[in-house]
Tab-separated table of C-alpha atoms in Angstrom:
chain	number	residue	atom	x	y	z
U	22	MET	CA	84.161	-13.570	31.385
U	23	ASP	CA	87.218	-13.015	33.530
U	24	SER	CA	90.266	-13.778	31.411
U	25	GLU	CA	92.600	-14.291	34.361
U	26	ASN	CA	93.994	-17.693	35.208
U	27	TRP	CA	92.135	-19.727	37.795
U	28	LEU	CA	93.896	-21.138	40.832
U	29	TYR	CA	93.290	-24.750	41.875
U	30	SER	CA	94.676	-26.572	44.866
U	31	VAL	CA	95.991	-30.130	44.519
U	32	GLU	CA	96.601	-31.667	47.933
U	33	GLY	CA	97.834	-28.395	49.367
U	34	THR	CA	99.763	-27.285	46.280
U	35	GLU	CA	98.190	-24.589	44.127
U	36	PHE	CA	98.459	-24.594	40.366
U	37	SER	CA	97.231	-22.085	37.840
U	38	LEU	CA	94.825	-23.120	35.074
U	39	ASP	CA	95.464	-21.030	31.996
U	40	ALA	CA	92.501	-18.837	31.039
U	41	LYS	CA	92.188	-20.635	27.674
U	42	TRP	CA	91.036	-23.757	29.546
U	43	VAL	CA	88.418	-22.012	31.702
U	44	ILE	CA	84.900	-22.904	30.578
U	45	ASP	CA	82.271	-20.151	30.534
U	46	PRO	CA	79.072	-21.839	31.872
U	47	LYS	CA	76.905	-19.379	29.912
U	48	HIS	CA	77.968	-21.136	26.686
U	49	LEU	CA	77.583	-24.667	28.040
U	50	PHE	CA	74.455	-26.668	27.158
U	51	VAL	CA	73.689	-30.037	28.730
U	52	GLY	CA	71.956	-32.882	26.894
U	53	PRO	CA	71.228	-36.540	27.726
U	54	ARG	CA	73.195	-38.424	30.341
U	55	ILE	CA	75.568	-40.924	28.726
U	56	GLY	CA	77.524	-42.291	31.673
U	57	GLU	CA	77.611	-42.426	35.433
U	58	GLY	CA	80.174	-43.281	38.094
U	59	ALA	CA	80.264	-43.256	41.866
U	60	HIS	CA	81.214	-39.571	42.057
U	61	ALA	CA	80.337	-38.118	38.656
U	62	LYS	CA	77.843	-38.142	35.800
U	63	VAL	CA	78.687	-37.644	32.127
U	64	TYR	CA	76.391	-35.871	29.692
U	65	GLU	CA	76.354	-35.242	25.987
U	66	GLY	CA	76.379	-31.502	25.407
U	67	ARG	CA	77.462	-28.531	23.417
U	68	TYR	CA	79.988	-25.802	24.115
U	69	ARG	CA	80.297	-22.817	21.771
U	70	ASN	CA	78.655	-24.843	18.949
U	71	GLN	CA	80.992	-27.810	19.516
U	72	ASN	CA	79.612	-31.230	20.487
U	73	VAL	CA	81.242	-32.254	23.761
U	74	ALA	CA	81.121	-34.644	26.703
U	75	ILE	CA	80.421	-32.941	30.046
U	76	LYS	CA	81.577	-34.607	33.252
U	77	ILE	CA	79.873	-33.151	36.330
U	78	VAL	CA	81.571	-34.100	39.584
U	79	HIS	CA	79.557	-34.382	42.797
U	80	ARG	CA	81.142	-32.385	45.596
U	81	GLY	CA	80.025	-34.660	48.408
U	82	GLU	CA	78.346	-33.977	51.722
U	83	THR	CA	80.897	-33.875	54.550
U	84	PRO	CA	83.838	-31.427	54.688
U	85	GLU	CA	86.251	-34.359	54.348
U	86	GLU	CA	84.390	-35.713	51.324
U	87	ILE	CA	84.278	-32.299	49.691
U	88	ALA	CA	87.991	-31.703	50.217
U	89	LYS	CA	88.879	-35.123	48.800
U	90	ARG	CA	86.754	-34.720	45.664
U	91	GLU	CA	87.909	-31.165	45.025
U	92	ALA	CA	91.530	-32.331	45.226
U	93	ARG	CA	90.831	-35.191	42.852
U	94	PHE	CA	89.024	-32.871	40.430
U	95	ALA	CA	91.917	-30.403	40.522
U	96	ARG	CA	94.442	-33.182	39.917
U	97	GLU	CA	92.508	-34.459	36.900
U	98	VAL	CA	92.152	-30.961	35.431
U	99	ALA	CA	95.847	-30.263	35.966
U	100	MET	CA	96.895	-33.400	34.107
U	101	LEU	CA	94.401	-33.076	31.262
U	102	SER	CA	95.415	-29.473	30.653
U	103	ARG	CA	99.108	-30.227	30.235
U	104	VAL	CA	99.159	-33.551	28.376
U	105	GLN	CA	97.912	-33.828	24.797
U	106	HIS	CA	98.188	-36.888	22.566
U	107	LYS	CA	96.130	-38.408	19.742
U	108	ASN	CA	95.352	-41.415	21.958
U	109	LEU	CA	94.278	-39.339	24.961
U	110	VAL	CA	90.814	-37.798	25.120
U	111	LYS	CA	91.024	-34.160	24.015
U	112	PHE	CA	90.583	-31.725	26.894
U	113	ILE	CA	88.447	-28.667	26.125
U	114	GLY	CA	88.209	-27.003	29.506
U	115	ALA	CA	86.863	-26.968	33.046
U	116	CYS	CA	85.128	-24.812	35.597
U	117	LYS	CA	84.646	-25.169	39.346
U	118	GLU	CA	81.529	-23.017	39.823
U	119	PRO	CA	78.591	-23.450	40.126
U	120	VAL	CA	79.684	-27.117	40.137
U	121	MET	CA	82.877	-28.919	39.189
U	122	VAL	CA	82.805	-29.625	35.445
U	123	ILE	CA	85.284	-31.177	33.008
U	124	VAL	CA	84.567	-30.808	29.278
U	125	THR	CA	86.197	-33.048	26.677
U	126	GLU	CA	85.663	-34.097	23.091
U	127	LEU	CA	82.635	-36.308	22.462
U	128	LEU	CA	83.741	-39.742	21.278
U	129	LEU	CA	81.121	-41.628	19.278
U	130	GLY	CA	82.511	-45.171	19.165
U	131	GLY	CA	81.595	-46.339	22.666
U	132	THR	CA	83.766	-47.954	25.310
U	133	LEU	CA	86.084	-50.807	24.468
U	134	ARG	CA	84.135	-52.848	27.028
U	135	LYS	CA	80.838	-52.439	25.128
U	136	TYR	CA	82.537	-52.953	21.787
U	137	LEU	CA	83.963	-56.297	22.873
U	138	LEU	CA	80.674	-57.364	24.457
U	139	ASN	CA	78.849	-56.706	21.192
U	140	LEU	CA	81.427	-58.750	19.318
U	141	ARG	CA	81.097	-61.887	21.476
U	142	PRO	CA	81.375	-64.785	21.023
U	143	ARG	CA	83.705	-63.725	18.213
U	144	CYS	CA	87.146	-62.272	18.854
U	145	LEU	CA	88.919	-59.322	17.325
U	146	GLU	CA	91.094	-60.103	14.341
U	147	THR	CA	94.630	-60.372	15.740
U	148	ARG	CA	95.997	-57.441	13.769
U	149	VAL	CA	93.147	-55.210	14.985
U	150	ALA	CA	93.753	-56.295	18.593
U	151	VAL	CA	97.450	-55.400	18.288
U	152	VAL	CA	96.682	-52.031	16.653
U	153	PHE	CA	94.312	-51.208	19.527
U	154	ALA	CA	96.990	-52.313	21.990
U	155	LEU	CA	99.471	-49.978	20.290
U	156	ASP	CA	97.062	-47.055	20.704
U	157	ILE	CA	96.780	-47.823	24.413
U	158	ALA	CA	100.530	-48.281	24.847
U	159	ARG	CA	101.256	-44.954	23.099
U	160	ALA	CA	98.806	-43.151	25.363
U	161	MET	CA	100.492	-44.674	28.410
U	162	GLU	CA	103.971	-43.856	27.090
U	163	CYS	CA	102.885	-40.228	26.795
U	164	LEU	CA	101.532	-40.142	30.357
U	165	HIS	CA	104.623	-41.800	31.812
U	166	SER	CA	106.896	-39.411	29.922
U	167	HIS	CA	105.154	-36.639	31.871
U	168	GLY	CA	105.607	-38.513	35.151
U	169	ILE	CA	101.930	-39.485	35.384
U	170	ILE	CA	100.604	-42.877	36.504
U	171	HIS	CA	97.047	-43.593	35.325
U	172	ARG	CA	96.267	-46.329	37.906
U	173	ASP	CA	92.894	-47.250	36.398
U	174	LEU	CA	93.639	-48.737	32.975
U	175	LYS	CA	90.719	-50.978	31.948
U	176	PRO	CA	88.323	-51.371	28.987
U	177	GLU	CA	85.721	-49.049	30.545
U	178	ASN	CA	88.241	-46.198	30.372
U	179	LEU	CA	89.150	-46.780	26.733
U	180	ILE	CA	86.875	-45.197	24.112
U	181	LEU	CA	86.741	-45.778	20.369
U	182	THR	CA	86.423	-43.088	17.739
U	183	ALA	CA	83.358	-43.123	15.486
U	184	ASP	CA	85.116	-45.171	12.779
U	185	HIS	CA	86.201	-47.778	15.363
U	186	LYS	CA	89.789	-47.488	14.179
U	187	THR	CA	91.362	-45.575	17.085
U	188	VAL	CA	91.295	-46.073	20.848
U	189	LYS	CA	91.640	-43.173	23.288
U	190	LEU	CA	92.304	-43.255	27.010
U	191	VAL	CA	89.957	-41.326	29.297
U	192	ASP	CA	89.279	-40.727	32.997
U	193	PHE	CA	92.210	-39.233	34.840
U	194	GLY	CA	90.339	-39.244	38.150
U	195	LEU	CA	92.786	-41.676	39.720
U	196	ALA	CA	95.874	-40.539	37.825
U	197	ARG	CA	98.605	-38.796	39.736
U	198	GLU	CA	102.193	-37.686	39.437
U	199	GLU	CA	104.814	-40.212	40.327
U	200	SER	CA	107.232	-39.591	43.152
U	201	LEU	CA	109.869	-42.050	44.273
U	202	THR	CA	109.475	-41.048	47.891
U	203	GLU	CA	105.751	-40.446	48.037
U	204	MET	CA	103.465	-42.890	49.832
U	205	MET	CA	100.494	-43.420	47.538
U	206	THR	CA	97.057	-44.847	48.184
U	207	ALA	CA	97.069	-48.558	47.470
U	208	GLU	CA	93.358	-49.131	47.012
U	209	THR	CA	92.969	-47.437	43.640
U	210	GLY	CA	91.869	-48.640	40.261
U	211	THR	CA	89.666	-51.663	39.698
U	212	TYR	CA	90.589	-54.900	41.432
U	213	ARG	CA	90.511	-57.244	38.433
U	214	TRP	CA	93.024	-55.088	36.526
U	215	MET	CA	95.152	-53.898	39.444
U	216	ALA	CA	98.813	-54.791	39.855
U	217	PRO	CA	99.557	-57.237	42.697
U	218	GLU	CA	101.996	-54.883	44.432
U	219	LEU	CA	98.989	-52.754	45.351
U	220	TYR	CA	97.961	-55.502	47.757
U	221	SER	CA	99.178	-56.936	51.008
U	222	THR	CA	97.424	-57.994	54.173
U	223	VAL	CA	97.890	-54.387	55.290
U	224	THR	CA	97.261	-52.386	52.119
U	225	LEU	CA	94.001	-54.156	51.384
U	226	ARG	CA	92.619	-52.195	54.319
U	227	HIS	CA	90.991	-48.979	53.192
U	228	GLY	CA	93.179	-45.923	53.539
U	229	GLU	CA	96.510	-47.657	54.008
U	230	LYS	CA	99.372	-46.556	51.774
U	231	LYS	CA	102.234	-48.219	49.988
U	232	HIS	CA	105.147	-47.470	47.665
U	233	TYR	CA	104.683	-48.341	44.000
U	234	ASN	CA	105.650	-46.865	40.636
U	235	HIS	CA	104.522	-46.516	37.023
U	236	LYS	CA	104.955	-50.245	36.415
U	237	VAL	CA	101.481	-50.795	37.889
U	238	ASP	CA	100.157	-49.551	34.534
U	239	ALA	CA	102.195	-52.155	32.640
U	240	TYR	CA	100.453	-54.912	34.605
U	241	SER	CA	97.009	-53.466	33.875
U	242	PHE	CA	97.945	-53.135	30.213
U	243	ALA	CA	98.766	-56.861	30.071
U	244	ILE	CA	95.336	-57.771	31.412
U	245	VAL	CA	93.673	-55.460	28.857
U	246	LEU	CA	95.790	-56.949	26.049
U	247	TRP	CA	94.735	-60.458	27.122
U	248	GLU	CA	91.105	-59.308	26.853
U	249	LEU	CA	91.684	-57.802	23.416
U	250	VAL	CA	93.022	-61.110	22.141
U	251	HIS	CA	90.573	-63.489	23.854
U	252	ASN	CA	87.453	-61.296	24.212
U	253	ARG	CA	86.761	-62.849	27.602
U	254	LEU	CA	86.700	-61.412	31.089
U	255	PRO	CA	90.058	-62.054	32.800
U	256	PHE	CA	89.919	-64.350	35.841
U	257	GLU	CA	86.554	-65.739	34.747
U	258	GLY	CA	84.523	-67.271	37.545
U	259	MET	CA	86.135	-65.076	40.200
U	260	SER	CA	84.796	-61.977	41.879
U	261	ASN	CA	86.926	-58.833	41.656
U	262	LEU	CA	88.359	-59.407	45.130
U	263	GLN	CA	88.996	-63.091	44.449
U	264	ALA	CA	90.874	-62.134	41.268
U	265	ALA	CA	92.961	-59.608	43.179
U	266	TYR	CA	93.762	-62.110	45.922
U	267	ALA	CA	94.721	-64.805	43.405
U	268	ALA	CA	97.010	-62.430	41.500
U	269	ALA	CA	98.651	-60.969	44.610
U	270	PHE	CA	99.070	-63.976	46.865
U	271	LYS	CA	99.067	-66.963	44.497
U	272	ASN	CA	100.706	-65.311	41.477
U	273	VAL	CA	97.765	-66.432	39.314
U	274	ARG	CA	97.505	-64.963	35.811
U	275	PRO	CA	95.183	-65.618	32.844
U	276	SER	CA	96.516	-68.378	30.611
U	277	ALA	CA	98.877	-67.391	27.776
U	278	GLU	CA	99.549	-70.980	26.668
U	279	ASP	CA	97.437	-70.843	23.509
U	280	LEU	CA	99.063	-67.669	22.182
U	281	PRO	CA	101.884	-67.254	19.636
U	282	GLU	CA	105.245	-67.187	21.391
U	283	ASP	CA	106.050	-63.526	20.713
U	284	LEU	CA	102.631	-62.331	21.847
U	285	ALA	CA	102.760	-64.527	24.947
U	286	LEU	CA	106.161	-63.029	25.779
U	287	ILE	CA	104.729	-59.498	25.721
U	288	LEU	CA	101.908	-60.493	28.064
U	289	THR	CA	103.966	-62.492	30.530
U	290	SER	CA	106.710	-59.862	30.734
U	291	CYS	CA	104.180	-57.101	31.466
U	292	TRP	CA	102.437	-58.980	34.289
U	293	LYS	CA	105.551	-60.267	36.059
U	294	GLU	CA	105.317	-60.261	39.832
U	295	ASP	CA	108.436	-58.090	40.194
U	296	PRO	CA	107.524	-54.601	38.905
U	297	ASN	CA	111.154	-53.836	38.045
U	298	ALA	CA	111.212	-56.817	35.664
U	299	ARG	CA	108.310	-55.458	33.617
U	300	PRO	CA	109.104	-53.483	30.437
U	301	ASN	CA	108.308	-49.793	30.125
U	302	PHE	CA	105.859	-48.633	27.469
U	303	THR	CA	108.567	-47.609	25.011
U	304	GLN	CA	109.774	-51.215	25.096
U	305	ILE	CA	106.202	-52.523	24.915
U	306	ILE	CA	105.551	-50.460	21.776
U	307	LYS	CA	108.684	-51.859	20.122
U	308	MET	CA	107.610	-55.420	20.932
U	309	LEU	CA	104.097	-54.829	19.596
U	310	LEU	CA	105.414	-53.258	16.381
U	311	HIS	CA	107.763	-56.196	15.870
U	312	TYR	CA	104.920	-58.661	16.365
U	313	LEU	CA	102.663	-56.652	14.039
U	314	SER	CA	105.319	-56.778	11.309
U	315	MET	CA	105.261	-60.586	11.422
U	316	LEU	CA	101.509	-60.878	10.901
U	317	SER	CA	100.041	-61.600	7.491
U	318	PRO	CA	98.779	-58.645	5.420
U	319	PRO	CA	95.751	-56.958	6.979
U	320	GLU	CA	92.343	-58.414	6.344
U	321	PRO	CA	89.240	-56.202	6.134
U	322	LEU	CA	88.560	-54.536	9.455
U	323	ILE	CA	85.782	-55.673	11.762
U	324	PRO	CA	82.394	-55.593	10.012
U	325	SER	CA	80.171	-52.747	11.080
U	326	ARG	CA	77.561	-53.669	13.646
U	327	SER	CA	74.418	-52.126	15.019
U	328	PHE	CA	75.193	-51.278	18.625
U	329	ALA	CA	71.660	-51.765	19.911
U	330	SER	CA	72.954	-52.401	23.429
U	331	ASP	CA	74.795	-49.095	23.661
U	332	ASN	CA	71.785	-47.699	25.501
U	333	MET	CA	72.577	-50.041	28.377
U	334	VAL	CA	74.412	-48.465	31.320
U	335	PHE	CA	77.385	-50.420	32.582
U	336	PRO	CA	78.328	-48.773	35.894
U	337	PRO	CA	82.103	-48.717	36.412
U	338	GLU	CA	83.714	-50.655	39.230
U	339	SER	CA	85.736	-47.631	40.288
U	340	PRO	CA	84.849	-43.936	40.580
U	341	GLY	CA	85.157	-41.599	37.659
U	342	THR	CA	84.028	-41.327	34.078
U	343	SER	CA	82.891	-44.657	32.719
U	344	SER	CA	82.224	-43.368	29.229
U	345	LEU	CA	82.571	-40.315	27.038
U	346	MET	CA	80.397	-41.375	24.157
U	347	ALA	CA	77.159	-40.699	22.366
U	348	ILE	CA	74.170	-42.966	22.896
U	349	ARG	CA	72.785	-44.670	19.788
U	350	ASP	CA	69.187	-45.563	19.165
U	351	ASP	CA	67.984	-48.992	18.109
U	352	LEU	CA	68.544	-48.135	14.454
U	353	GLY	CA	72.195	-47.353	15.064
U	354	GLU	CA	71.745	-43.618	14.500
U	355	THR	CA	74.103	-41.589	16.644
U	356	THR	CA	72.950	-38.614	18.601
U	357	LYS	CA	75.460	-36.563	16.651
U	358	ALA	CA	73.255	-36.845	13.576
U	359	LYS	CA	70.226	-35.903	15.623
U	360	MET	CA	72.048	-32.957	17.163
U	361	GLU	CA	72.783	-31.540	13.738
U	362	ASN	CA	69.065	-31.590	12.933
U	363	LYS	CA	67.863	-29.985	16.138
U	364	SER	CA	68.053	-26.468	17.411
U	365	ARG	CA	70.060	-25.417	20.402
U	366	GLY	CA	66.913	-25.857	22.459
U	367	PHE	CA	67.595	-29.599	22.437
U	368	PHE	CA	69.954	-28.902	25.332
U	369	PHE	CA	69.307	-27.326	28.692
U	370	CYS	CA	71.338	-24.262	29.457
U	371	PHE	CA	73.900	-25.251	32.077
U	372	ASN	CA	73.223	-22.108	34.114
U	373	HIS	CA	69.521	-22.976	34.306
U	374	CYS	CA	70.321	-26.484	35.503
U	375	TYR	CA	72.545	-25.248	38.285
């Protein structure tokens, strides 16, 4: 294996990927598919005897499509390789031949979306919801401290650890570095969770561009926090586009009237129409910690459940990795346990697949 650094190009600018992050396909074994997006599929796998999640990115057909996806892949690899945090999915490596591949840790707890669906009609205990929100806010604080906007914060891109006690942020396919002067694509992320400044009668047209900053993530965080507390889909009864239109042009937000005052203040400040009036994630963390300190002593955490529906595929509403998790069977047994009892032949050699 060539130990030299690999060069990637991100929108015309080359960056060097340190050799320690370069995946050797000969040691990569691909197992069952566990997620699928518009431009990528995610598989359970193994790399050098480590259980991993393998994201394989489709290159596209036309030269324009290929160039766009290669740039997006390079941008995601660049960001994953330089930002590490306990609430961000752990990056293991990447390769660009024979296909574009991103390898990360395998998270066994499932997406936050599936976790909440399995809990309905019940809601998370308030303390648990706030602890999850703190995990998300800390991940976002880390990204923003590195000048990175995620732009696609939603429950499908938040994965739980096997013990269901920690939430990690995944999918950097739409993330990019912030620039005060750069014109950035407006139609990014998923409509229901997107900040209203991403819309106008012009920017709703595909391909148009608009100025915005990291405060778009604060808005998305507020919508996710509302979901954590209520365990309901925000803007119920509306399509994704209807929700976006209502938020952007009518200043409609989910109701915060039935919430404790301090919690309602966090939500309403984060989804303010004026981005500059929204708090940053350092401030959000302080507010969440203060609210957490006022709650009664912790009750037992959420009872364990059999995630029989984890075999269902919930396709994401935006491109990228929808899940980095192991599938469970109807008895609740994770594939991790099965993997430990099977030989390496359980997986297909990556080189043979491609």
